[in-house]
Short mmCIF file of C-alpha atoms in Angstrom, two decimals:
data_model
loop_
_atom_site.label_atom_id
_atom_site.label_comp_id
_atom_site.label_asym_id
_atom_site.label_seq_id
_atom_site.Cartn_x
_atom_site.Cartn_y
_atom_site.Cartn_z
CA MET U 1 -10.29 -63.47 -81.76
CA ALA U 2 -10.93 -65.09 -85.14
CA LEU U 3 -13.53 -62.46 -86.02
CA LEU U 4 -11.07 -59.70 -85.22
CA ALA U 5 -8.77 -61.05 -87.92
CA GLU U 6 -11.50 -61.08 -90.57
CA SER U 7 -11.83 -57.95 -92.65
CA GLY U 8 -15.40 -56.71 -92.64
CA ALA U 9 -16.58 -59.13 -89.95
CA ALA U 10 -19.48 -57.92 -87.85
CA LEU U 11 -18.35 -57.55 -84.26
CA THR U 12 -21.70 -58.12 -82.61
CA VAL U 13 -22.43 -60.27 -79.60
CA GLU U 14 -24.54 -62.49 -81.84
CA ALA U 15 -21.75 -62.97 -84.40
CA ILE U 16 -19.20 -63.64 -81.68
CA ALA U 17 -21.49 -66.12 -79.92
CA LYS U 18 -22.28 -67.91 -83.18
CA ARG U 19 -18.57 -68.25 -84.01
CA ALA U 20 -17.93 -69.63 -80.51
CA GLY U 21 -20.86 -72.05 -80.78
CA LEU U 22 -22.64 -70.38 -77.88
CA GLY U 23 -25.79 -68.43 -77.29
CA ALA U 24 -25.62 -64.65 -77.08
CA ALA U 25 -26.90 -64.74 -73.49
CA THR U 26 -24.04 -67.04 -72.47
CA VAL U 27 -21.49 -64.63 -73.96
CA VAL U 28 -23.09 -61.66 -72.20
CA ARG U 29 -23.11 -63.52 -68.86
CA ALA U 30 -19.45 -64.51 -69.27
CA PHE U 31 -18.18 -61.07 -70.29
CA GLY U 32 -20.84 -58.59 -69.26
CA GLY U 33 -21.54 -57.30 -72.75
CA LYS U 34 -20.04 -56.46 -76.11
CA ASP U 35 -17.67 -53.76 -74.82
CA ALA U 36 -16.12 -56.04 -72.21
CA LEU U 37 -15.83 -58.91 -74.68
CA LEU U 38 -14.15 -56.77 -77.32
CA ASP U 39 -11.92 -55.18 -74.69
CA ALA U 40 -10.71 -58.62 -73.62
CA ALA U 41 -10.08 -59.75 -77.21
CA VAL U 42 -8.43 -56.55 -78.46
CA SER U 43 -6.24 -56.18 -75.38
CA ARG U 44 -5.15 -59.79 -75.87
CA LEU U 45 -4.04 -58.89 -79.40
CA LEU U 46 -2.40 -55.63 -78.37
CA LYS U 47 -0.46 -56.81 -75.32
CA PRO U 48 2.28 -58.64 -77.30
CA VAL U 49 2.70 -55.55 -79.51
CA VAL U 50 3.36 -53.39 -76.44
CA GLU U 51 5.71 -56.05 -75.02
CA ARG U 52 7.61 -56.11 -78.32
CA ALA U 53 8.03 -52.33 -78.27
CA ARG U 54 9.46 -52.54 -74.74
CA GLU U 55 11.74 -55.42 -75.74
CA LEU U 56 13.15 -53.41 -78.63
CA LEU U 57 13.76 -50.45 -76.34
CA ASP U 58 15.71 -52.71 -74.01
CA THR U 59 17.81 -54.45 -76.67
CA THR U 60 18.70 -51.91 -79.34
CA THR U 61 19.22 -48.21 -79.99
CA PRO U 62 16.12 -46.02 -79.87
CA PHE U 63 16.26 -45.25 -83.60
CA GLN U 64 16.72 -48.89 -84.57
CA ALA U 65 13.93 -49.83 -82.15
CA LEU U 66 11.68 -47.26 -83.86
CA ARG U 67 12.47 -48.53 -87.36
CA THR U 68 12.03 -52.20 -86.46
CA PHE U 69 8.92 -51.56 -84.41
CA LEU U 70 7.24 -49.49 -87.12
CA ARG U 71 7.78 -52.24 -89.69
CA GLU U 72 6.21 -54.76 -87.30
CA LEU U 73 3.43 -52.36 -86.31
CA ILE U 74 2.46 -51.80 -89.94
CA THR U 75 2.22 -55.57 -90.44
CA PHE U 76 0.07 -55.89 -87.31
CA GLN U 77 -2.15 -52.97 -88.29
CA ALA U 78 -2.55 -54.27 -91.85
CA ALA U 79 -3.96 -57.48 -90.41
CA HIS U 80 -6.22 -55.77 -87.86
CA HIS U 81 -6.96 -52.19 -88.96
CA ALA U 82 -10.57 -52.93 -89.88
CA ILE U 83 -11.51 -53.52 -86.26
CA ASN U 84 -10.23 -50.11 -85.22
CA ASP U 85 -13.20 -48.42 -86.89
CA GLN U 86 -15.63 -50.64 -85.00
CA LEU U 87 -14.14 -49.78 -81.60
CA THR U 88 -14.90 -46.07 -81.71
CA GLY U 89 -17.11 -44.98 -78.84
CA LEU U 90 -16.86 -48.25 -76.91
CA ASP U 91 -15.76 -48.48 -73.28
CA LEU U 92 -12.50 -50.45 -73.53
CA PRO U 93 -10.40 -49.74 -70.42
CA ALA U 94 -7.79 -52.48 -70.92
CA THR U 95 -7.35 -51.61 -74.59
CA THR U 96 -7.16 -47.90 -73.79
CA ALA U 97 -4.45 -48.55 -71.19
CA LEU U 98 -2.44 -50.68 -73.64
CA ARG U 99 -2.75 -48.03 -76.35
CA ALA U 100 -1.40 -45.48 -73.87
CA ASP U 101 1.49 -47.85 -73.09
CA LEU U 102 2.15 -48.22 -76.80
CA VAL U 103 2.22 -44.45 -77.33
CA SER U 104 4.54 -44.12 -74.35
CA ALA U 105 6.93 -46.71 -75.80
CA VAL U 106 7.00 -44.94 -79.18
CA GLU U 107 7.57 -41.62 -77.40
CA GLU U 108 10.54 -43.21 -75.60
CA MET U 109 11.91 -44.36 -78.95
CA VAL U 110 11.46 -40.90 -80.46
CA ASN U 111 12.90 -39.10 -77.44
CA GLY U 112 15.87 -41.46 -77.27
CA ALA U 113 16.56 -41.07 -80.98
CA ARG U 114 16.13 -37.33 -80.60
CA GLY U 115 18.67 -37.33 -77.76
CA ASN U 116 21.09 -39.23 -80.02
CA GLY U 117 20.63 -36.64 -82.78
CA GLN U 118 18.76 -39.05 -85.07
CA VAL U 119 15.34 -37.37 -84.88
CA ARG U 120 14.89 -33.65 -85.48
CA ALA U 121 14.42 -31.43 -82.47
CA ASP U 122 12.19 -28.84 -84.15
CA LEU U 123 9.16 -31.15 -83.90
CA ALA U 124 7.53 -31.53 -80.52
CA PRO U 125 7.77 -35.16 -79.35
CA THR U 126 3.97 -35.50 -79.35
CA THR U 127 3.85 -34.15 -82.92
CA ALA U 128 6.49 -36.64 -84.04
CA THR U 129 4.65 -39.49 -82.30
CA THR U 130 1.34 -38.46 -83.87
CA LEU U 131 2.93 -38.25 -87.32
CA ILE U 132 4.47 -41.68 -86.88
CA GLY U 133 1.26 -43.31 -85.63
CA THR U 134 -0.96 -41.75 -88.27
CA THR U 135 1.45 -42.60 -91.07
CA ALA U 136 1.89 -46.18 -89.89
CA LEU U 137 -1.88 -46.68 -89.85
CA ALA U 138 -2.26 -45.08 -93.30
CA VAL U 139 0.44 -47.36 -94.72
CA ALA U 140 -1.22 -50.38 -93.13
CA ARG U 141 -4.62 -49.41 -94.54
CA ALA U 142 -3.07 -49.02 -97.99
CA ALA U 143 -2.01 -52.70 -97.78
CA PRO U 144 1.39 -52.38 -99.48
CA SER U 145 1.96 -55.14 -101.98
CA SER U 146 5.45 -56.01 -100.76
CA PRO U 147 7.84 -55.65 -97.83
CA ASP U 148 9.99 -53.47 -100.11
CA LEU U 149 7.16 -50.95 -100.40
CA VAL U 150 6.73 -50.92 -96.61
CA ASP U 151 10.47 -50.27 -96.31
CA ALA U 152 10.19 -47.43 -98.84
CA TYR U 153 7.38 -45.81 -96.83
CA LEU U 154 9.43 -46.18 -93.64
CA THR U 155 12.52 -44.73 -95.28
CA VAL U 156 10.62 -41.65 -96.43
CA LEU U 157 8.96 -41.21 -93.03
CA LEU U 158 12.16 -41.67 -91.04
CA ASP U 159 14.19 -39.53 -93.45
CA GLY U 160 11.66 -36.77 -92.80
CA LEU U 161 12.27 -37.13 -89.07
CA HIS U 162 16.07 -36.84 -89.42
CA PRO U 163 17.58 -33.51 -88.44
CA HIS U 164 18.30 -31.15 -91.33
CA GLN U 165 21.93 -30.95 -92.35
CA ASP U 166 22.84 -27.45 -93.47
#
């Protein structure tokens, strides 16, 4: 878990074992290999994010849930985006399932806000969700220098999702 938080850290079985004070063979025996180990660690990081999205859906309006969640997601992604590149091509079933849950939660936010007239209807829900996810990751990778800049990015993004007023 500590290596996942370090930018540029090598996510190899050897590096993970060394950090844990174990031998690589012990780590492989315990987890079954690098993919399973990373799946366990990444899903452990991602699970509270998905739970938070669901909590927001249950406690606030869909649009407010979307705004709050995106701010928190950008903070999370800024701290962990470097690992995303290292996960490409790996077999990560728990992580994949949680990512699907996360997309589903954001789609619920978008669809609810759309139903309330707060998100434009001329964009397909999957298009809106893709735009939101891609933009949030891009903002996180840019490492905004202040919360005000994150809010400015979110304002521009969410303003673009508002229905046009003629």
